[in-house]
mmCIF file with all atom_site columns, C-alpha atoms in Angstrom:
data_model
loop_
_atom_site.group_PDB
_atom_site.id
_atom_site.type_symbol
_atom_site.label_atom_id
_atom_site.label_alt_id
_atom_site.label_comp_id
_atom_site.label_asym_id
_atom_site.label_entity_id
_atom_site.label_seq_id
_atom_site.pdbx_PDB_ins_code
_atom_site.Cartn_x
_atom_site.Cartn_y
_atom_site.Cartn_z
_atom_site.occupancy
_atom_site.B_iso_or_equiv
_atom_site.pdbx_formal_charge
_atom_site.auth_seq_id
_atom_site.auth_comp_id
_atom_site.auth_asym_id
_atom_site.auth_atom_id
_atom_site.pdbx_PDB_model_num
ATOM 1   C CA . UNK A 1 1   ? 0.000   0.000   0.000   1.00 32.00 ? 240 UNK A CA 1
ATOM 2   C CA . UNK A 1 2   ? 1.401   3.357   -0.971  1.00 38.00 ? 241 UNK A CA 1
ATOM 3   C CA . UNK A 1 3   ? 1.022   6.881   0.333   1.00 40.00 ? 242 UNK A CA 1
ATOM 4   C CA . UNK A 1 4   ? 0.918   10.109  -1.619  1.00 43.00 ? 243 UNK A CA 1
ATOM 5   C CA . UNK A 1 5   ? 4.628   10.698  -0.906  1.00 48.00 ? 244 UNK A CA 1
ATOM 6   C CA . UNK A 1 6   ? 5.946   7.347   -2.191  1.00 54.00 ? 245 UNK A CA 1
ATOM 7   C CA . UNK A 1 7   ? 8.466   7.317   -5.019  1.00 57.00 ? 246 UNK A CA 1
ATOM 8   C CA . UNK A 1 8   ? 8.191   4.113   -7.041  1.00 58.00 ? 247 UNK A CA 1
ATOM 9   C CA . UNK A 1 9   ? 10.795  2.911   -9.546  1.00 60.00 ? 248 UNK A CA 1
ATOM 10  C CA . UNK A 1 10  ? 9.803   2.516   -13.181 1.00 63.00 ? 249 UNK A CA 1
ATOM 11  C CA . UNK A 1 11  ? 11.178  -0.721  -14.624 1.00 62.00 ? 250 UNK A CA 1
ATOM 12  C CA . UNK A 1 12  ? 11.208  -2.120  -18.192 1.00 65.00 ? 251 UNK A CA 1
ATOM 13  C CA . UNK A 1 13  ? 7.817   -3.682  -18.932 1.00 62.00 ? 252 UNK A CA 1
ATOM 14  C CA . UNK A 1 14  ? 8.279   -7.201  -20.393 1.00 57.00 ? 253 UNK A CA 1
ATOM 15  C CA . UNK A 1 15  ? 4.802   -7.136  -21.955 1.00 57.00 ? 254 UNK A CA 1
ATOM 16  C CA . UNK A 1 16  ? 5.384   -3.910  -23.897 1.00 60.00 ? 255 UNK A CA 1
ATOM 17  C CA . UNK A 1 17  ? 8.777   -3.190  -25.460 1.00 60.00 ? 256 UNK A CA 1
ATOM 18  C CA . UNK A 1 18  ? 10.012  0.360   -24.941 1.00 59.00 ? 257 UNK A CA 1
ATOM 19  C CA . UNK A 1 19  ? 7.754   1.101   -21.951 1.00 65.00 ? 258 UNK A CA 1
ATOM 20  C CA . UNK A 1 20  ? 8.589   1.504   -18.264 1.00 66.00 ? 259 UNK A CA 1
ATOM 21  C CA . UNK A 1 21  ? 6.030   0.450   -15.668 1.00 67.00 ? 260 UNK A CA 1
ATOM 22  C CA . UNK A 1 22  ? 5.176   0.224   -12.000 1.00 66.00 ? 261 UNK A CA 1
ATOM 23  C CA . UNK A 1 23  ? 2.196   -1.222  -10.118 1.00 64.00 ? 262 UNK A CA 1
ATOM 24  C CA . UNK A 1 24  ? 0.301   0.354   -7.227  1.00 66.00 ? 263 UNK A CA 1
ATOM 25  C CA . UNK A 1 25  ? -2.588  -0.865  -5.105  1.00 62.00 ? 264 UNK A CA 1
ATOM 26  C CA . UNK A 1 26  ? -4.956  1.731   -3.652  1.00 59.00 ? 265 UNK A CA 1
ATOM 27  C CA . UNK A 1 27  ? -5.234  1.650   0.124   1.00 54.00 ? 266 UNK A CA 1
ATOM 28  C CA . UNK A 1 28  ? -8.618  1.176   1.747   1.00 50.00 ? 267 UNK A CA 1
ATOM 29  C CA . UNK A 1 29  ? -10.605 4.398   1.652   1.00 50.00 ? 268 UNK A CA 1
ATOM 30  C CA . UNK A 1 30  ? -8.661  5.853   -1.277  1.00 51.00 ? 269 UNK A CA 1
ATOM 31  C CA . UNK A 1 31  ? -10.747 6.677   -4.342  1.00 49.00 ? 270 UNK A CA 1
ATOM 32  C CA . UNK A 1 32  ? -8.124  8.307   -6.571  1.00 54.00 ? 271 UNK A CA 1
ATOM 33  C CA . UNK A 1 33  ? -4.405  8.053   -7.191  1.00 56.00 ? 272 UNK A CA 1
ATOM 34  C CA . UNK A 1 34  ? -2.220  10.992  -8.201  1.00 56.00 ? 273 UNK A CA 1
ATOM 35  C CA . UNK A 1 35  ? 0.730   10.161  -10.464 1.00 57.00 ? 274 UNK A CA 1
ATOM 36  C CA . UNK A 1 36  ? 3.652   12.360  -11.351 1.00 51.00 ? 275 UNK A CA 1
ATOM 37  C CA . UNK A 1 37  ? 6.614   11.146  -13.453 1.00 52.00 ? 276 UNK A CA 1
ATOM 38  C CA . UNK A 1 38  ? 10.004  12.540  -12.412 1.00 49.00 ? 277 UNK A CA 1
ATOM 39  C CA . UNK A 1 39  ? 13.536  11.945  -13.678 1.00 48.00 ? 278 UNK A CA 1
ATOM 40  C CA . UNK A 1 40  ? 16.607  10.743  -11.809 1.00 47.00 ? 279 UNK A CA 1
ATOM 41  C CA . UNK A 1 41  ? 18.985  12.463  -14.239 1.00 47.00 ? 280 UNK A CA 1
ATOM 42  C CA . UNK A 1 42  ? 21.229  15.321  -12.973 1.00 45.00 ? 281 UNK A CA 1
ATOM 43  C CA . UNK A 1 43  ? 19.083  17.833  -14.891 1.00 45.00 ? 282 UNK A CA 1
ATOM 44  C CA . UNK A 1 44  ? 15.467  16.753  -14.410 1.00 47.00 ? 283 UNK A CA 1
ATOM 45  C CA . UNK A 1 45  ? 12.750  18.096  -16.682 1.00 47.00 ? 284 UNK A CA 1
ATOM 46  C CA . UNK A 1 46  ? 10.468  20.791  -15.303 1.00 48.00 ? 285 UNK A CA 1
ATOM 47  C CA . UNK A 1 47  ? 7.670   19.214  -13.268 1.00 52.00 ? 286 UNK A CA 1
ATOM 48  C CA . UNK A 1 48  ? 4.224   18.979  -14.764 1.00 54.00 ? 287 UNK A CA 1
ATOM 49  C CA . UNK A 1 49  ? 0.831   18.714  -13.145 1.00 57.00 ? 288 UNK A CA 1
ATOM 50  C CA . UNK A 1 50  ? 0.016   15.319  -11.594 1.00 62.00 ? 289 UNK A CA 1
ATOM 51  C CA . UNK A 1 51  ? -2.576  13.152  -13.290 1.00 65.00 ? 290 UNK A CA 1
ATOM 52  C CA . UNK A 1 52  ? -5.359  11.355  -11.464 1.00 71.00 ? 291 UNK A CA 1
ATOM 53  C CA . UNK A 1 53  ? -6.455  7.736   -11.797 1.00 68.00 ? 292 UNK A CA 1
ATOM 54  C CA . UNK A 1 54  ? -9.845  6.959   -10.278 1.00 66.00 ? 293 UNK A CA 1
ATOM 55  C CA . UNK A 1 55  ? -10.476 3.333   -11.267 1.00 69.00 ? 294 UNK A CA 1
ATOM 56  C CA . UNK A 1 56  ? -8.499  0.070   -11.505 1.00 68.00 ? 295 UNK A CA 1
ATOM 57  C CA . UNK A 1 57  ? -6.907  -0.589  -14.872 1.00 72.00 ? 296 UNK A CA 1
ATOM 58  C CA . UNK A 1 58  ? -3.801  -0.484  -17.015 1.00 69.00 ? 297 UNK A CA 1
ATOM 59  C CA . UNK A 1 59  ? -2.857  3.077   -17.947 1.00 72.00 ? 298 UNK A CA 1
ATOM 60  C CA . UNK A 1 60  ? -0.328  4.757   -20.229 1.00 71.00 ? 299 UNK A CA 1
ATOM 61  C CA . UNK A 1 61  ? 1.153   8.025   -18.941 1.00 69.00 ? 300 UNK A CA 1
ATOM 62  C CA . UNK A 1 62  ? 2.471   10.210  -21.765 1.00 67.00 ? 301 UNK A CA 1
ATOM 63  C CA . UNK A 1 63  ? 4.783   13.017  -20.677 1.00 60.00 ? 302 UNK A CA 1
ATOM 64  C CA . UNK A 1 64  ? 6.485   13.665  -24.009 1.00 58.00 ? 303 UNK A CA 1
ATOM 65  C CA . UNK A 1 65  ? 6.710   17.162  -25.407 1.00 56.00 ? 304 UNK A CA 1
ATOM 66  C CA . UNK A 1 66  ? 6.098   20.462  -23.672 1.00 58.00 ? 305 UNK A CA 1
ATOM 67  C CA . UNK A 1 67  ? 2.414   20.023  -22.916 1.00 59.00 ? 306 UNK A CA 1
ATOM 68  C CA . UNK A 1 68  ? 0.825   18.688  -19.737 1.00 60.00 ? 307 UNK A CA 1
ATOM 69  C CA . UNK A 1 69  ? 1.036   14.925  -19.120 1.00 62.00 ? 308 UNK A CA 1
ATOM 70  C CA . UNK A 1 70  ? -1.799  12.771  -20.397 1.00 70.00 ? 309 UNK A CA 1
ATOM 71  C CA . UNK A 1 71  ? -3.048  9.449   -19.100 1.00 72.00 ? 310 UNK A CA 1
ATOM 72  C CA . UNK A 1 72  ? -5.316  6.981   -20.844 1.00 70.00 ? 311 UNK A CA 1
ATOM 73  C CA . UNK A 1 73  ? -6.686  3.597   -19.849 1.00 72.00 ? 312 UNK A CA 1
ATOM 74  C CA . UNK A 1 74  ? -5.667  0.915   -22.329 1.00 67.00 ? 313 UNK A CA 1
ATOM 75  C CA . UNK A 1 75  ? -6.861  -2.307  -20.642 1.00 68.00 ? 314 UNK A CA 1
ATOM 76  C CA . UNK A 1 76  ? -8.074  -3.919  -17.464 1.00 65.00 ? 315 UNK A CA 1
ATOM 77  C CA . UNK A 1 77  ? -5.362  -4.706  -14.882 1.00 62.00 ? 316 UNK A CA 1
ATOM 78  C CA . UNK A 1 78  ? -3.363  -7.897  -15.403 1.00 62.00 ? 317 UNK A CA 1
ATOM 79  C CA . UNK A 1 79  ? -4.114  -9.657  -12.114 1.00 60.00 ? 318 UNK A CA 1
ATOM 80  C CA . UNK A 1 80  ? -1.196  -12.079 -12.284 1.00 59.00 ? 319 UNK A CA 1
ATOM 81  C CA . UNK A 1 81  ? 1.338   -9.324  -12.938 1.00 61.00 ? 320 UNK A CA 1
ATOM 82  C CA . UNK A 1 82  ? -0.064  -7.050  -10.199 1.00 63.00 ? 321 UNK A CA 1
ATOM 83  C CA . UNK A 1 83  ? -0.222  -9.705  -7.507  1.00 60.00 ? 322 UNK A CA 1
ATOM 84  C CA . UNK A 1 84  ? 3.113   -11.177 -8.504  1.00 60.00 ? 323 UNK A CA 1
ATOM 85  C CA . UNK A 1 85  ? 4.674   -7.749  -7.935  1.00 59.00 ? 324 UNK A CA 1
ATOM 86  C CA . UNK A 1 86  ? 2.691   -6.479  -4.941  1.00 60.00 ? 325 UNK A CA 1
ATOM 87  C CA . UNK A 1 87  ? 2.083   -9.726  -3.000  1.00 71.00 ? 326 UNK A CA 1
ATOM 88  C CA . UNK A 1 88  ? 4.802   -12.218 -3.997  1.00 77.00 ? 327 UNK A CA 1
ATOM 89  C CA . UNK A 1 89  ? 4.808   -13.996 -0.595  1.00 83.00 ? 328 UNK A CA 1
ATOM 90  C CA . UNK A 1 90  ? 1.090   -14.857 -0.385  1.00 87.00 ? 329 UNK A CA 1
ATOM 91  C CA . UNK A 1 91  ? 0.461   -18.574 0.121   1.00 89.00 ? 330 UNK A CA 1
ATOM 92  C CA . UNK A 1 92  ? -3.233  -19.155 0.850   1.00 91.00 ? 331 UNK A CA 1
ATOM 93  C CA . UNK A 1 93  ? -6.430  -19.502 -1.156  1.00 93.00 ? 332 UNK A CA 1
ATOM 94  C CA . UNK A 1 94  ? -9.914  -18.844 0.206   1.00 95.00 ? 333 UNK A CA 1
ATOM 95  C CA . UNK A 1 95  ? -12.856 -19.790 -1.970  1.00 96.00 ? 334 UNK A CA 1
ATOM 96  C CA . UNK A 1 96  ? -16.349 -18.488 -1.189  1.00 96.00 ? 335 UNK A CA 1
ATOM 97  C CA . UNK A 1 97  ? -18.783 -20.425 -3.357  1.00 96.00 ? 336 UNK A CA 1
ATOM 98  C CA . UNK A 1 98  ? -22.496 -19.727 -3.787  1.00 94.00 ? 337 UNK A CA 1
ATOM 99  C CA . UNK A 1 99  ? -24.428 -22.896 -4.618  1.00 94.00 ? 338 UNK A CA 1
ATOM 100 C CA . UNK A 1 100 ? -28.031 -23.669 -5.408  1.00 92.00 ? 339 UNK A CA 1
ATOM 101 C CA . UNK A 1 101 ? -30.239 -22.915 -2.387  1.00 92.00 ? 340 UNK A CA 1
ATOM 102 C CA . UNK A 1 102 ? -31.218 -26.603 -2.427  1.00 94.00 ? 341 UNK A CA 1
ATOM 103 C CA . UNK A 1 103 ? -27.721 -27.831 -1.550  1.00 96.00 ? 342 UNK A CA 1
ATOM 104 C CA . UNK A 1 104 ? -27.374 -28.982 2.061   1.00 96.00 ? 343 UNK A CA 1
ATOM 105 C CA . UNK A 1 105 ? -23.657 -29.803 1.788   1.00 97.00 ? 344 UNK A CA 1
ATOM 106 C CA . UNK A 1 106 ? -20.870 -28.755 -0.558  1.00 97.00 ? 345 UNK A CA 1
ATOM 107 C CA . UNK A 1 107 ? -17.563 -30.288 -1.665  1.00 98.00 ? 346 UNK A CA 1
ATOM 108 C CA . UNK A 1 108 ? -14.778 -28.932 -3.884  1.00 97.00 ? 347 UNK A CA 1
ATOM 109 C CA . UNK A 1 109 ? -13.142 -31.411 -6.257  1.00 97.00 ? 348 UNK A CA 1
ATOM 110 C CA . UNK A 1 110 ? -9.821  -30.111 -7.548  1.00 95.00 ? 349 UNK A CA 1
ATOM 111 C CA . UNK A 1 111 ? -6.722  -30.911 -9.570  1.00 94.00 ? 350 UNK A CA 1
ATOM 112 C CA . UNK A 1 112 ? -3.354  -29.124 -9.479  1.00 92.00 ? 351 UNK A CA 1
ATOM 113 C CA . UNK A 1 113 ? -2.085  -28.123 -12.915 1.00 89.00 ? 352 UNK A CA 1
ATOM 114 C CA . UNK A 1 114 ? 1.689   -27.703 -13.091 1.00 84.00 ? 353 UNK A CA 1
ATOM 115 C CA . UNK A 1 115 ? 1.856   -27.286 -16.834 1.00 70.00 ? 354 UNK A CA 1
ATOM 116 C CA . UNK A 1 116 ? -0.754  -27.861 -19.497 1.00 64.00 ? 355 UNK A CA 1
ATOM 117 C CA . UNK A 1 117 ? -4.375  -28.708 -18.895 1.00 63.00 ? 356 UNK A CA 1
ATOM 118 C CA . UNK A 1 118 ? -3.729  -32.462 -19.191 1.00 64.00 ? 357 UNK A CA 1
ATOM 119 C CA . UNK A 1 119 ? -1.361  -32.645 -16.197 1.00 73.00 ? 358 UNK A CA 1
ATOM 120 C CA . UNK A 1 120 ? -2.322  -33.586 -12.644 1.00 85.00 ? 359 UNK A CA 1
ATOM 121 C CA . UNK A 1 121 ? -4.717  -36.059 -11.016 1.00 90.00 ? 360 UNK A CA 1
ATOM 122 C CA . UNK A 1 122 ? -8.227  -35.192 -9.867  1.00 93.00 ? 361 UNK A CA 1
ATOM 123 C CA . UNK A 1 123 ? -8.939  -35.642 -6.152  1.00 94.00 ? 362 UNK A CA 1
ATOM 124 C CA . UNK A 1 124 ? -11.226 -38.536 -5.255  1.00 95.00 ? 363 UNK A CA 1
ATOM 125 C CA . UNK A 1 125 ? -14.940 -37.869 -4.866  1.00 94.00 ? 364 UNK A CA 1
ATOM 126 C CA . UNK A 1 126 ? -16.677 -36.396 -3.032  1.00 95.00 ? 365 UNK A CA 1
ATOM 127 C CA . UNK A 1 127 ? -13.769 -33.909 -2.710  1.00 96.00 ? 366 UNK A CA 1
ATOM 128 C CA . UNK A 1 128 ? -12.811 -31.481 0.048   1.00 96.00 ? 367 UNK A CA 1
ATOM 129 C CA . UNK A 1 129 ? -15.687 -30.580 2.399   1.00 97.00 ? 368 UNK A CA 1
ATOM 130 C CA . UNK A 1 130 ? -16.559 -26.882 2.462   1.00 97.00 ? 369 UNK A CA 1
ATOM 131 C CA . UNK A 1 131 ? -17.801 -25.049 5.554   1.00 96.00 ? 370 UNK A CA 1
ATOM 132 C CA . UNK A 1 132 ? -20.999 -23.053 5.474   1.00 94.00 ? 371 UNK A CA 1
ATOM 133 C CA . UNK A 1 133 ? -20.217 -19.363 5.079   1.00 92.00 ? 372 UNK A CA 1
ATOM 134 C CA . UNK A 1 134 ? -22.497 -16.848 6.739   1.00 82.00 ? 373 UNK A CA 1
ATOM 135 C CA . UNK A 1 135 ? -22.752 -13.794 4.526   1.00 71.00 ? 374 UNK A CA 1
ATOM 136 C CA . UNK A 1 136 ? -24.731 -10.630 5.101   1.00 62.00 ? 375 UNK A CA 1
ATOM 137 C CA . UNK A 1 137 ? -27.501 -11.349 2.608   1.00 76.00 ? 376 UNK A CA 1
ATOM 138 C CA . UNK A 1 138 ? -28.481 -14.925 3.461   1.00 78.00 ? 377 UNK A CA 1
ATOM 139 C CA . UNK A 1 139 ? -27.123 -16.528 0.294   1.00 87.00 ? 378 UNK A CA 1
ATOM 140 C CA . UNK A 1 140 ? -26.271 -20.237 0.308   1.00 92.00 ? 379 UNK A CA 1
ATOM 141 C CA . UNK A 1 141 ? -22.484 -19.868 0.442   1.00 94.00 ? 380 UNK A CA 1
ATOM 142 C CA . UNK A 1 142 ? -19.622 -22.156 1.394   1.00 96.00 ? 381 UNK A CA 1
ATOM 143 C CA . UNK A 1 143 ? -15.937 -21.572 2.185   1.00 96.00 ? 382 UNK A CA 1
ATOM 144 C CA . UNK A 1 144 ? -12.767 -23.538 1.554   1.00 96.00 ? 383 UNK A CA 1
ATOM 145 C CA . UNK A 1 145 ? -9.270  -22.579 2.732   1.00 95.00 ? 384 UNK A CA 1
ATOM 146 C CA . UNK A 1 146 ? -6.114  -24.212 1.398   1.00 94.00 ? 385 UNK A CA 1
ATOM 147 C CA . UNK A 1 147 ? -2.489  -23.433 0.655   1.00 92.00 ? 386 UNK A CA 1
ATOM 148 C CA . UNK A 1 148 ? -1.762  -22.651 -2.953  1.00 90.00 ? 387 UNK A CA 1
ATOM 149 C CA . UNK A 1 149 ? 0.255   -25.642 -4.238  1.00 87.00 ? 388 UNK A CA 1
ATOM 150 C CA . UNK A 1 150 ? 4.009   -25.181 -4.519  1.00 83.00 ? 389 UNK A CA 1
ATOM 151 C CA . UNK A 1 151 ? 7.010   -27.513 -4.757  1.00 78.00 ? 390 UNK A CA 1
ATOM 152 C CA . UNK A 1 152 ? 10.755  -27.303 -4.438  1.00 69.00 ? 391 UNK A CA 1
ATOM 153 C CA . UNK A 1 153 ? 12.594  -27.320 -7.743  1.00 75.00 ? 392 UNK A CA 1
ATOM 154 C CA . UNK A 1 154 ? 16.386  -27.561 -8.068  1.00 73.00 ? 393 UNK A CA 1
ATOM 155 C CA . UNK A 1 155 ? 17.933  -25.204 -10.579 1.00 73.00 ? 394 UNK A CA 1
ATOM 156 C CA . UNK A 1 156 ? 21.713  -25.074 -10.854 1.00 73.00 ? 395 UNK A CA 1
ATOM 157 C CA . UNK A 1 157 ? 22.113  -26.819 -7.511  1.00 76.00 ? 396 UNK A CA 1
ATOM 158 C CA . UNK A 1 158 ? 19.822  -24.353 -5.707  1.00 80.00 ? 397 UNK A CA 1
ATOM 159 C CA . UNK A 1 159 ? 16.372  -25.404 -4.457  1.00 77.00 ? 398 UNK A CA 1
ATOM 160 C CA . UNK A 1 160 ? 13.619  -22.817 -4.912  1.00 75.00 ? 399 UNK A CA 1
ATOM 161 C CA . UNK A 1 161 ? 9.883   -22.922 -4.287  1.00 72.00 ? 400 UNK A CA 1
ATOM 162 C CA . UNK A 1 162 ? 7.833   -22.800 -7.475  1.00 77.00 ? 401 UNK A CA 1
ATOM 163 C CA . UNK A 1 163 ? 4.065   -22.271 -7.545  1.00 78.00 ? 402 UNK A CA 1
ATOM 164 C CA . UNK A 1 164 ? 1.780   -24.505 -9.540  1.00 81.00 ? 403 UNK A CA 1
ATOM 165 C CA . UNK A 1 165 ? 0.344   -23.093 -12.732 1.00 84.00 ? 404 UNK A CA 1
ATOM 166 C CA . UNK A 1 166 ? -3.210  -23.059 -11.356 1.00 88.00 ? 405 UNK A CA 1
ATOM 167 C CA . UNK A 1 167 ? -5.807  -25.039 -9.421  1.00 92.00 ? 406 UNK A CA 1
ATOM 168 C CA . UNK A 1 168 ? -8.836  -26.268 -11.361 1.00 93.00 ? 407 UNK A CA 1
ATOM 169 C CA . UNK A 1 169 ? -11.993 -27.228 -9.482  1.00 95.00 ? 408 UNK A CA 1
ATOM 170 C CA . UNK A 1 170 ? -15.691 -27.947 -9.604  1.00 96.00 ? 409 UNK A CA 1
ATOM 171 C CA . UNK A 1 171 ? -18.303 -28.338 -6.891  1.00 97.00 ? 410 UNK A CA 1
ATOM 172 C CA . UNK A 1 172 ? -20.804 -30.999 -5.838  1.00 97.00 ? 411 UNK A CA 1
ATOM 173 C CA . UNK A 1 173 ? -23.402 -31.488 -3.135  1.00 97.00 ? 412 UNK A CA 1
ATOM 174 C CA . UNK A 1 174 ? -22.241 -35.084 -2.650  1.00 96.00 ? 413 UNK A CA 1
ATOM 175 C CA . UNK A 1 175 ? -25.607 -36.381 -3.826  1.00 95.00 ? 414 UNK A CA 1
ATOM 176 C CA . UNK A 1 176 ? -25.233 -36.272 -7.579  1.00 95.00 ? 415 UNK A CA 1
ATOM 177 C CA . UNK A 1 177 ? -25.527 -32.525 -8.288  1.00 96.00 ? 416 UNK A CA 1
ATOM 178 C CA . UNK A 1 178 ? -22.488 -30.804 -9.809  1.00 95.00 ? 417 UNK A CA 1
ATOM 179 C CA . UNK A 1 179 ? -21.407 -27.324 -10.886 1.00 95.00 ? 418 UNK A CA 1
ATOM 180 C CA . UNK A 1 180 ? -18.534 -27.426 -13.364 1.00 93.00 ? 419 UNK A CA 1
ATOM 181 C CA . UNK A 1 181 ? -19.363 -24.138 -15.150 1.00 91.00 ? 420 UNK A CA 1
ATOM 182 C CA . UNK A 1 182 ? -20.584 -25.922 -18.248 1.00 89.00 ? 421 UNK A CA 1
ATOM 183 C CA . UNK A 1 183 ? -17.783 -28.532 -18.035 1.00 89.00 ? 422 UNK A CA 1
ATOM 184 C CA . UNK A 1 184 ? -15.136 -25.784 -18.213 1.00 89.00 ? 423 UNK A CA 1
ATOM 185 C CA . UNK A 1 185 ? -14.457 -25.912 -14.444 1.00 93.00 ? 424 UNK A CA 1
ATOM 186 C CA . UNK A 1 186 ? -13.233 -22.984 -12.353 1.00 93.00 ? 425 UNK A CA 1
ATOM 187 C CA . UNK A 1 187 ? -9.537  -22.021 -12.370 1.00 91.00 ? 426 UNK A CA 1
ATOM 188 C CA . UNK A 1 188 ? -7.543  -20.197 -9.679  1.00 91.00 ? 427 UNK A CA 1
ATOM 189 C CA . UNK A 1 189 ? -4.065  -19.147 -10.713 1.00 87.00 ? 428 UNK A CA 1
ATOM 190 C CA . UNK A 1 190 ? -2.801  -17.203 -7.675  1.00 87.00 ? 429 UNK A CA 1
ATOM 191 C CA . UNK A 1 191 ? -3.207  -17.088 -3.889  1.00 90.00 ? 430 UNK A CA 1
ATOM 192 C CA . UNK A 1 192 ? -6.019  -14.848 -2.645  1.00 90.00 ? 431 UNK A CA 1
ATOM 193 C CA . UNK A 1 193 ? -9.698  -14.728 -1.745  1.00 92.00 ? 432 UNK A CA 1
ATOM 194 C CA . UNK A 1 194 ? -12.130 -15.566 -4.534  1.00 93.00 ? 433 UNK A CA 1
ATOM 195 C CA . UNK A 1 195 ? -15.895 -15.452 -4.862  1.00 94.00 ? 434 UNK A CA 1
ATOM 196 C CA . UNK A 1 196 ? -17.461 -18.017 -7.175  1.00 95.00 ? 435 UNK A CA 1
ATOM 197 C CA . UNK A 1 197 ? -21.137 -17.916 -8.093  1.00 90.00 ? 436 UNK A CA 1
ATOM 198 C CA . UNK A 1 198 ? -22.712 -20.934 -9.740  1.00 81.00 ? 437 UNK A CA 1
ATOM 199 C CA . UNK A 1 199 ? -22.248 -20.661 -13.502 1.00 72.00 ? 438 UNK A CA 1
ATOM 200 C CA . UNK A 1 200 ? -20.836 -17.101 -13.417 1.00 77.00 ? 439 UNK A CA 1
ATOM 201 C CA . UNK A 1 201 ? -17.097 -17.524 -13.049 1.00 83.00 ? 440 UNK A CA 1
ATOM 202 C CA . UNK A 1 202 ? -14.455 -16.714 -10.457 1.00 87.00 ? 441 UNK A CA 1
ATOM 203 C CA . UNK A 1 203 ? -13.759 -13.196 -9.120  1.00 87.00 ? 442 UNK A CA 1
ATOM 204 C CA . UNK A 1 204 ? -10.708 -12.130 -7.074  1.00 86.00 ? 443 UNK A CA 1
ATOM 205 C CA . UNK A 1 205 ? -11.844 -9.999  -4.117  1.00 86.00 ? 444 UNK A CA 1
ATOM 206 C CA . UNK A 1 206 ? -8.605  -9.527  -2.154  1.00 86.00 ? 445 UNK A CA 1
ATOM 207 C CA . UNK A 1 207 ? -5.846  -11.347 -0.275  1.00 88.00 ? 446 UNK A CA 1
ATOM 208 C CA . UNK A 1 208 ? -6.641  -14.296 1.940   1.00 90.00 ? 447 UNK A CA 1
ATOM 209 C CA . UNK A 1 209 ? -7.268  -13.448 5.594   1.00 89.00 ? 448 UNK A CA 1
ATOM 210 C CA . UNK A 1 210 ? -4.203  -15.566 6.403   1.00 88.00 ? 449 UNK A CA 1
ATOM 211 C CA . UNK A 1 211 ? -2.039  -13.386 4.126   1.00 87.00 ? 450 UNK A CA 1
ATOM 212 C CA . UNK A 1 212 ? -3.645  -10.003 4.788   1.00 74.00 ? 451 UNK A CA 1
ATOM 213 C CA . UNK A 1 213 ? -1.155  -8.843  7.447   1.00 62.00 ? 452 UNK A CA 1
#
């Protein structure tokens, strides 16, 4: 989390040749972010007016020429790149799943994908039991907590921890009803807290409570 006085380094952006980039997460209660590009050269350019960013996204800041800087949104934020930069040490996954109101129990059946979609072995049915989650609006929700899979890999004689590519899962009530999002299944590629609604996909809502400090 950054304050208005932070100076963040701009580094070469691997996804866009010729661009420098940085990533910032708004603190709770902040609605806008003021950005001002400065130079570390002995003779810095004259400062311009800061630009404001009021919504999540991927922005290009153009400070070429003599005019005021301009900023434009070019895409939605790349979640993997942002979290990999801002929260590289997170380890836990929390899944909040909303099932049919008729389900009395809920299980998550998952497989760990280390490479392509064909790798890994599905867990045995009925899967991992999920605990009932008490939300504020009375929806039929369930929660699962787990560590995001990782393994030690030796590279050049040095062992390092490497995360799995992603975790793929579907849900069942243990009595023959399943939700596999039209046989596509739900995929989680990074640690964090996710909300999954039956048939509507998976949404990242923040870091896991275990990683939030």
